[in-house]
CSV table of C-alpha atoms in Angstrom, one decimal:
chain,number,residue,atom,x,y,z
A,282,MET,CA,0.0,0.0,-0.1
A,283,LYS,CA,1.2,3.5,-0.8
A,284,GLN,CA,2.1,5.7,2.1
A,285,PRO,CA,0.4,9.1,2.4
A,286,PHE,CA,2.1,11.8,0.2
A,287,GLU,CA,2.6,13.8,3.6
A,288,ARG,CA,5.6,11.4,4.3
A,289,VAL,CA,7.0,11.7,1.0
A,290,VAL,CA,7.3,15.6,1.5
A,291,ASP,CA,8.6,14.9,5.1
A,292,GLU,CA,11.3,12.6,4.2
A,293,HIS,CA,12.4,14.3,1.0
A,294,GLY,CA,11.5,18.0,1.4
A,295,ASP,CA,15.0,18.8,2.4
A,296,THR,CA,16.8,17.0,-0.2
A,297,VAL,CA,14.7,18.4,-2.8
A,298,LEU,CA,15.3,21.9,-1.7
A,299,ARG,CA,19.1,21.4,-1.5
A,300,VAL,CA,19.1,20.0,-5.0
A,301,CYS,CA,16.8,23.0,-6.3
A,302,ARG,CA,19.3,25.6,-4.5
A,303,ALA,CA,22.3,23.9,-6.2
A,304,ILE,CA,20.9,23.7,-9.7
A,305,VAL,CA,18.9,26.9,-10.2
A,306,GLY,CA,20.3,29.2,-7.2
A,307,VAL,CA,18.8,30.2,-4.1
A,308,HIS,CA,16.5,33.0,-5.6
A,309,ASP,CA,14.6,30.5,-7.6
A,310,ALA,CA,14.9,27.3,-5.5
A,311,GLU,CA,11.6,27.7,-3.7
A,312,ASP,CA,9.5,27.9,-7.1
A,313,ALA,CA,11.5,25.0,-8.2
A,314,TRP,CA,10.8,23.0,-5.0
A,315,SER,CA,6.9,23.9,-5.1
A,316,GLU,CA,6.8,23.1,-8.8
A,317,THR,CA,8.5,19.9,-8.2
A,318,PHE,CA,6.3,18.7,-5.4
A,319,LEU,CA,3.0,19.9,-7.1
A,320,ALA,CA,3.9,17.8,-10.1
A,321,ALA,CA,4.9,14.9,-7.9
A,322,LEU,CA,1.6,14.9,-6.3
A,323,ARG,CA,-0.2,15.0,-9.5
A,324,ALA,CA,1.7,11.8,-10.6
A,325,TYR,CA,1.9,10.1,-7.2
A,326,PRO,CA,-1.0,7.7,-7.6
A,327,ASP,CA,1.0,6.2,-10.9
A,328,LEU,CA,4.3,6.0,-9.0
A,329,PRO,CA,5.1,2.2,-8.9
A,330,GLU,CA,5.1,1.0,-5.4
A,331,ASP,CA,8.7,-0.3,-5.7
A,332,ALA,CA,10.0,2.8,-7.3
A,333,ASN,CA,12.9,4.7,-5.7
A,334,THR,CA,11.0,7.8,-4.5
A,335,GLN,CA,14.2,10.0,-4.2
A,336,ALA,CA,15.4,9.3,-7.5
A,337,TRP,CA,11.8,10.1,-8.9
A,338,LEU,CA,11.6,13.3,-7.2
A,339,VAL,CA,15.1,14.3,-8.2
A,340,THR,CA,14.1,13.6,-11.8
A,341,ILE,CA,11.3,15.8,-11.6
A,342,ALA,CA,13.3,18.6,-10.0
A,343,HIS,CA,15.8,18.2,-12.6
A,344,ARG,CA,13.2,18.6,-15.3
A,345,LYS,CA,11.6,21.6,-13.4
A,346,ALA,CA,15.1,23.2,-13.1
A,347,ILE,CA,15.6,23.1,-16.9
A,348,ASP,CA,12.3,24.8,-17.4
A,349,ILE,CA,13.0,27.6,-14.9
A,350,THR,CA,16.6,28.2,-16.4
A,351,ARG,CA,15.0,28.4,-20.0
A,352,ALA,CA,12.0,30.8,-18.6
A,353,ARG,CA,14.7,33.0,-17.0
A,354,ARG,CA,16.8,33.1,-19.9
A,355,ARG,CA,13.9,34.4,-22.0
A,356,HIS,CA,12.5,36.8,-19.5
A,357,ALA,CA,16.0,37.8,-18.2
A,358,VAL,CA,15.2,41.5,-18.7
A,359,VAL,CA,12.1,41.6,-16.6
A,360,THR,CA,13.1,39.1,-13.9
A,361,ASP,CA,16.6,40.5,-13.2
A,362,ASP,CA,14.8,43.6,-11.9
A,363,LEU,CA,12.7,42.2,-9.2
A,364,PRO,CA,11.3,44.7,-6.9
A,365,GLU,CA,12.5,44.6,-3.4
A,366,ARG,CA,10.1,42.8,-1.0
A,367,PRO,CA,9.9,41.7,2.5
A,368,SER,CA,12.2,38.7,3.2
A,369,THR,CA,10.1,35.5,3.2
A,370,ILE,CA,13.4,33.5,3.8
A,371,GLY,CA,12.8,33.1,7.5
A,372,VAL,CA,15.7,33.8,9.9
A,373,PRO,CA,18.2,36.2,8.2
A,374,GLY,CA,21.3,34.2,7.6
A,375,SER,CA,19.7,30.9,7.5
A,376,VAL,CA,20.7,30.4,4.0
A,377,ASP,CA,24.4,29.6,3.4
A,378,HIS,CA,25.1,32.1,0.5
A,379,GLU,CA,28.8,31.5,0.5
A,380,LEU,CA,28.2,27.8,-0.2
A,381,TRP,CA,25.5,28.4,-2.9
A,382,ASP,CA,27.5,31.0,-4.5
A,383,ALA,CA,30.5,28.5,-4.7
A,384,VAL,CA,28.3,25.9,-6.0
A,385,LYS,CA,26.8,28.2,-8.6
A,386,ALA,CA,30.4,28.9,-9.9
A,387,LEU,CA,30.9,25.2,-10.8
A,388,PRO,CA,30.5,24.0,-14.4
A,389,PRO,CA,27.1,22.8,-15.0
A,390,LYS,CA,28.0,19.1,-15.3
A,391,GLN,CA,30.0,19.3,-11.9
A,392,ARG,CA,27.2,21.4,-10.4
A,393,ARG,CA,24.7,18.6,-11.3
A,394,ALA,CA,26.9,15.7,-10.2
A,395,VAL,CA,27.7,17.4,-6.9
A,396,ALA,CA,24.0,18.1,-6.2
A,397,TYR,CA,22.7,14.8,-7.1
A,398,HIS,CA,25.5,12.6,-5.6
A,399,HIS,CA,26.6,14.6,-2.7
A,400,PHE,CA,23.5,16.6,-1.7
A,401,ALA,CA,20.8,14.0,-2.7
A,402,GLY,CA,22.7,10.9,-2.2
A,403,LEU,CA,21.9,9.3,-5.4
A,404,PRO,CA,24.4,6.6,-6.8
A,405,TYR,CA,26.2,7.6,-10.1
A,406,ALA,CA,24.3,5.1,-12.2
A,407,ALA,CA,21.1,6.7,-11.2
A,408,ILE,CA,22.5,10.2,-12.1
A,409,ALA,CA,23.6,8.9,-15.3
A,410,GLU,CA,19.9,7.8,-16.2
A,411,ILE,CA,18.7,11.4,-15.2
A,412,VAL,CA,21.2,13.6,-16.9
A,413,GLY,CA,22.8,11.2,-19.6
A,414,GLY,CA,26.3,10.1,-19.8
A,415,THR,CA,28.1,7.2,-18.2
A,416,PRO,CA,28.5,6.6,-14.4
A,417,ALA,CA,32.2,6.9,-14.7
A,418,ALA,CA,31.9,10.4,-16.0
A,419,ILE,CA,29.5,11.3,-13.4
A,420,ARG,CA,31.7,10.1,-10.9
A,421,ARG,CA,34.5,12.0,-12.3
A,422,ALA,CA,32.4,15.2,-12.2
A,423,ALA,CA,31.2,14.5,-8.9
A,424,SER,CA,34.7,14.2,-7.6
A,425,ASP,CA,36.3,17.1,-9.3
A,426,GLY,CA,33.2,19.2,-8.3
A,427,ILE,CA,33.3,18.5,-4.6
A,428,GLY,CA,37.1,19.2,-4.8
A,429,ALA,CA,36.7,22.6,-6.3
A,430,LEU,CA,34.0,23.3,-3.8
A,431,ARG,CA,36.2,22.4,-0.9
A,432,ALA,CA,38.8,24.5,-2.1
A,433,ALA,CA,36.8,27.5,-2.8
A,434,LEU,CA,35.2,27.2,0.7
A,435,SER,CA,38.4,26.8,2.4
A,436,ALA,CA,40.0,29.6,0.5
A,437,SER,CA,37.3,31.8,2.1
A,438,THR,CA,37.2,30.1,5.5
A,439,PRO,CA,39.7,32.0,7.9
A,440,LYS,CA,41.7,29.5,9.9
A,441,GLU,CA,40.9,29.2,13.6
B,214,MET,CA,44.3,8.8,5.5
B,215,ILE,CA,45.7,12.0,4.5
B,216,ASP,CA,43.4,14.7,3.7
B,217,THR,CA,44.9,17.1,1.1
B,218,HIS,CA,42.2,19.7,2.2
B,219,THR,CA,43.0,19.9,5.9
B,220,ASP,CA,42.6,23.7,5.8
B,221,GLY,CA,39.3,23.6,4.7
B,222,PRO,CA,36.0,21.9,5.3
B,223,ASP,CA,35.7,18.1,4.3
B,224,THR,CA,33.1,16.5,2.1
B,225,PRO,CA,30.7,15.9,5.2
B,226,ALA,CA,31.0,19.3,6.4
B,227,VAL,CA,30.2,20.9,2.8
B,228,ARG,CA,27.2,18.4,2.8
B,229,ALA,CA,26.2,19.7,6.4
B,230,ARG,CA,26.2,23.2,5.2
B,231,ALA,CA,23.6,22.4,2.5
B,232,VAL,CA,21.0,21.4,4.9
B,233,SER,CA,17.7,23.3,4.8
B,234,ASP,CA,16.3,25.3,7.7
B,235,PRO,CA,13.0,24.0,9.1
B,236,ASP,CA,11.3,27.4,8.8
B,237,THR,CA,11.8,27.5,5.0
B,238,LEU,CA,10.5,23.9,4.7
B,239,ASP,CA,7.4,24.8,6.9
B,240,ARG,CA,6.8,27.7,4.5
B,241,LEU,CA,7.2,25.6,1.3
B,242,HIS,CA,4.8,22.9,2.9
B,243,GLU,CA,2.3,25.6,3.5
B,244,ARG,CA,2.6,26.8,-0.1
B,245,LEU,CA,2.3,23.5,-1.3
B,246,ALA,CA,-0.9,22.6,0.5
B,247,ALA,CA,-2.6,25.8,-0.6
B,248,ALA,CA,-1.6,25.2,-4.4
B,249,ALA,CA,-2.7,21.4,-4.0
B,250,SER,CA,-6.0,22.6,-2.7
B,251,ARG,CA,-6.6,25.2,-5.1
B,252,ASP,CA,-5.8,22.6,-8.1
B,253,GLY,CA,-8.1,20.0,-6.3
B,254,LEU,CA,-5.3,17.5,-6.2
B,255,LEU,CA,-5.8,16.2,-2.7
B,256,ASP,CA,-7.6,13.0,-1.7
B,257,VAL,CA,-7.4,13.9,1.8
B,258,ALA,CA,-6.5,17.0,3.7
B,259,TYR,CA,-5.9,16.8,7.4
B,260,THR,CA,-4.7,18.5,10.6
B,261,SER,CA,-4.5,17.7,14.2
B,262,VAL,CA,-6.1,19.9,16.9
B,263,ASP,CA,-5.7,20.0,20.8
B,264,THR,CA,-8.8,19.6,22.7
B,265,PRO,CA,-9.7,18.5,26.3
B,266,VAL,CA,-9.9,14.9,25.1
B,267,GLY,CA,-6.5,15.0,23.6
B,268,SER,CA,-5.2,15.6,20.2
B,269,LEU,CA,-7.8,14.9,17.4
B,270,LEU,CA,-7.1,14.1,13.9
B,271,LEU,CA,-9.3,15.9,11.6
B,272,ALA,CA,-9.4,14.7,7.7
B,273,ALA,CA,-11.6,16.0,4.9
B,274,THR,CA,-12.1,15.1,1.4
B,275,GLY,CA,-13.5,17.5,-1.2
B,276,THR,CA,-16.9,16.5,-0.2
B,277,GLY,CA,-16.5,17.2,3.5
B,278,LEU,CA,-15.1,15.9,6.9
B,279,VAL,CA,-14.4,12.3,6.4
B,280,ARG,CA,-12.7,11.1,9.7
B,281,VAL,CA,-12.0,12.3,13.3
B,282,ALA,CA,-9.7,10.2,15.4
B,283,PHE,CA,-8.6,10.1,18.9
B,284,GLU,CA,-5.0,9.7,19.7
B,285,SER,CA,-5.4,6.5,21.0
B,286,GLU,CA,-6.2,5.2,17.5
B,287,ASP,CA,-2.7,6.1,16.4
B,288,HIS,CA,-2.9,9.1,14.0
B,289,ASP,CA,-0.1,7.6,11.5
B,290,LEU,CA,-2.2,4.3,11.4
B,291,VAL,CA,-5.3,6.2,10.6
B,292,LEU,CA,-3.5,8.2,7.8
B,293,ASP,CA,-2.2,4.8,6.4
B,294,THR,CA,-5.8,3.6,6.4
B,295,LEU,CA,-7.2,6.9,4.7
B,296,ALA,CA,-4.4,6.6,2.1
B,297,GLY,CA,-5.4,3.2,1.2
B,298,ARG,CA,-9.1,3.6,1.1
B,299,LEU,CA,-9.4,7.2,-0.4
B,300,GLY,CA,-6.2,7.7,-2.2
B,301,PRO,CA,-2.5,8.3,-1.4
B,302,ARG,CA,-2.5,12.1,-2.1
B,303,VAL,CA,-2.9,12.9,1.7
B,304,LEU,CA,-1.2,16.1,2.7
B,305,ARG,CA,-1.4,18.1,6.2
B,306,ALA,CA,-3.5,21.2,5.1
B,307,PRO,CA,-4.8,23.0,8.3
B,308,ALA,CA,-6.5,25.7,6.3
B,309,ARG,CA,-9.0,23.3,4.7
B,310,LEU,CA,-10.1,22.1,8.3
B,311,ASP,CA,-10.4,25.6,9.9
B,312,ARG,CA,-14.2,25.5,9.9
B,313,ALA,CA,-14.4,21.9,11.7
B,314,ALA,CA,-11.5,23.0,14.1
B,315,ARG,CA,-13.6,26.1,15.0
B,316,GLU,CA,-16.7,24.2,15.6
B,317,LEU,CA,-14.9,21.6,17.8
B,318,ASP,CA,-13.4,24.5,19.9
B,319,GLU,CA,-16.8,25.9,20.3
B,320,TYR,CA,-18.2,22.7,21.4
B,321,PHE,CA,-15.6,22.2,24.0
B,322,ALA,CA,-16.1,25.6,25.1
B,323,GLY,CA,-19.9,24.8,25.7
B,324,THR,CA,-21.0,27.2,23.4
B,325,ARG,CA,-22.0,24.8,20.5
B,326,THR,CA,-24.6,22.1,20.8
B,327,SER,CA,-24.6,20.8,17.2
B,328,PHE,CA,-22.3,20.7,14.3
B,329,ASP,CA,-23.0,22.3,10.9
B,330,LEU,CA,-20.3,21.0,8.6
B,331,PRO,CA,-20.3,19.1,5.2
B,332,LEU,CA,-19.5,15.5,6.0
B,333,ASP,CA,-18.4,12.7,3.7
B,334,LEU,CA,-19.4,9.3,5.0
B,335,ALA,CA,-17.4,7.4,2.3
B,336,LEU,CA,-15.7,5.2,4.8
B,337,SER,CA,-18.9,3.5,5.9
B,338,ARG,CA,-21.2,1.2,4.2
B,339,GLY,CA,-24.6,-0.6,4.5
B,340,PHE,CA,-26.3,-0.8,8.0
B,341,ARG,CA,-23.4,1.0,9.8
B,342,HIS,CA,-23.7,4.0,7.3
B,343,LEU,CA,-27.6,3.9,8.1
B,344,VAL,CA,-27.0,4.2,11.8
B,345,GLN,CA,-24.0,6.7,11.6
B,346,ARG,CA,-25.9,9.1,9.5
B,347,ARG,CA,-28.8,9.3,12.0
B,348,LEU,CA,-26.8,9.7,15.1
B,349,ALA,CA,-26.9,13.4,14.7
B,350,GLU,CA,-30.6,13.2,15.6
B,351,ILE,CA,-29.9,12.4,19.3
B,352,GLU,CA,-29.8,15.9,21.0
B,353,TYR,CA,-27.1,17.5,22.8
B,354,GLY,CA,-26.9,16.1,26.5
B,355,ASP,CA,-29.4,13.3,25.7
B,356,THR,CA,-28.5,9.6,25.9
B,357,TRP,CA,-30.2,6.9,24.0
B,358,SER,CA,-29.9,3.0,24.3
B,359,TYR,CA,-28.5,0.9,21.6
B,360,ALA,CA,-32.1,-0.5,21.1
B,361,ARG,CA,-33.8,2.8,20.7
B,362,VAL,CA,-31.3,3.7,18.1
B,363,ALA,CA,-32.2,0.2,16.3
B,364,ARG,CA,-35.8,1.2,16.3
B,365,LEU,CA,-35.1,4.7,15.0
B,366,VAL,CA,-33.4,3.0,11.9
B,367,GLY,CA,-36.5,0.7,11.6
B,368,ASN,CA,-34.6,-2.5,12.8
B,369,PRO,CA,-35.6,-3.1,16.5
B,370,GLY,CA,-33.8,-6.5,16.7
B,371,ALA,CA,-30.4,-4.9,15.7
B,372,ALA,CA,-29.1,-3.4,18.9
B,373,ARG,CA,-25.7,-5.2,18.7
B,374,ALA,CA,-25.2,-4.1,15.3
B,375,VAL,CA,-26.0,-0.5,16.3
B,376,GLY,CA,-23.2,-1.1,18.9
B,377,THR,CA,-20.8,-2.2,16.2
B,378,ALA,CA,-22.0,0.9,14.0
B,379,CYS,CA,-21.2,3.2,17.0
B,380,ALA,CA,-17.8,1.6,17.6
B,381,THR,CA,-16.7,2.1,13.9
B,382,ASN,CA,-18.1,5.6,13.6
B,383,PRO,CA,-15.5,7.4,11.5
B,384,LEU,CA,-16.5,10.9,12.8
B,385,PRO,CA,-16.9,10.7,16.6
B,386,ILE,CA,-17.9,13.7,18.5
B,387,VAL,CA,-19.4,15.2,15.2
B,388,LEU,CA,-21.8,12.3,14.8
B,389,PRO,CA,-22.5,11.8,18.7
B,390,CYS,CA,-21.9,8.0,19.1
B,391,HIS,CA,-21.0,8.9,22.8
B,392,ARG,CA,-24.6,9.6,23.4
B,393,VAL,CA,-25.5,5.9,22.9
B,394,SER,CA,-25.2,3.6,25.9
B,395,ARG,CA,-26.4,0.3,27.2
B,396,ALA,CA,-30.2,0.1,28.4
B,397,ASP,CA,-28.9,-0.6,31.9
B,398,GLY,CA,-27.4,2.8,32.0
B,399,THR,CA,-23.8,1.8,32.0
B,400,LEU,CA,-21.5,3.5,29.5
B,401,GLY,CA,-20.8,0.8,26.8
B,402,GLY,CA,-17.8,0.9,24.5
B,403,TYR,CA,-16.2,3.9,22.8
B,404,ALA,CA,-13.5,4.2,20.1
B,405,GLY,CA,-11.8,6.8,22.3
B,406,GLY,CA,-12.0,4.6,25.4
B,407,PRO,CA,-14.7,5.0,28.2
B,408,ALA,CA,-12.8,7.9,30.0
B,409,ARG,CA,-13.4,10.1,27.0
B,410,LYS,CA,-16.8,9.0,26.5
B,411,SER,CA,-17.7,10.1,29.9
B,412,ALA,CA,-15.9,13.3,29.6
B,413,LEU,CA,-18.0,14.2,26.7
B,414,LEU,CA,-21.4,13.3,28.4
B,415,ALA,CA,-20.1,15.4,31.5
B,416,LEU,CA,-19.3,18.3,29.4
B,417,GLU,CA,-22.6,18.1,27.8
B,418,ALA,CA,-24.5,17.7,31.1
B,419,GLY,CA,-22.6,20.5,32.8
B,420,VAL,CA,-23.7,23.0,30.0
B,421,ARG,CA,-27.4,21.8,30.5
B,422,THR,CA,-27.5,22.3,34.2
B,423,GLY,CA,-27.3,26.0,34.2
B,424,PRO,CA,-25.2,29.0,33.0
B,425,ARG,CA,-21.5,28.8,33.2
B,426,SER,CA,-19.5,31.1,35.3
B,427,GLY,CA,-18.6,34.1,32.8
B,428,ASP,CA,-21.7,33.5,30.7
B,429,THR,CA,-23.5,36.9,30.3
B,430,GLY,CA,-27.0,35.9,29.2
């Protein structure tokens, strides 16, 4: 029997937000998260019971991220000029901008590999199915990406 | 093992920095529930409310309130059953239960004697459905015997089956099966346990015996 969707959100909400922040950036991550879970909710009754829920959600998030990135490029003039609005991010400083800026600076392949492997915990083979390419290539990209990320963060982290 | 990055955060530390804060996730959940309700995507919306008889799970379909469950019934288990019987698109969406929660508040404050809510009896069938549907005819503060309810539904010999219908009432309190007890005046069973049944009857008796302190008129 399929578990209530609430438990899917509870278990994977954090992971999907990490993936969204890594792929589309902090600013668009919440829209990507919402669209991912709304699409997942629609499709949930048809999800096979033995499916890997996390890989399924990351696949949806991956597609939504592509949509959002395309839309942003199309409407770049409009969306780059968002009016200031009250923060809805919650506690100021709760988003680690230093980390997400460093992730954003990675080449797209490395960024995806880091997001899906290191932040979402998917195996290389599952990631290869989502983004294309070979598991070995994903493994290399994940390794190069996390190395670059550690270097970037250590360069900006003062020694104690 | 020698870590070539001893000066900086290692991989688990980088991963830890990516963790989302609970406030953001709560806000996103609320936004999801609103969008899902708006688009009619939910099989079941639910919330829980604190009452003098403990935490109550309230669940609704698009038709109306479909389930009220006591803590002793295990809310997680109840949600599993609802997902199995009504569909797996089950989401915590408190706004959808605002009216039910408010009426229950008023009931426990002694200012409401009957519920005015759309109900969905999709969880019951046949004779049980017939009995449960008519429980609302038993007035606030009154108690009926199982046999009297059996006569009400036109099946005088079915007192025992009325007992089963009360025990499996998916909407306790709102459909007042607590007002049905044994012919000898003893309490009879209750899904929430005998203590809760007598607490509800005491609440209703208290209001009936006169104005409560603080009442103005």
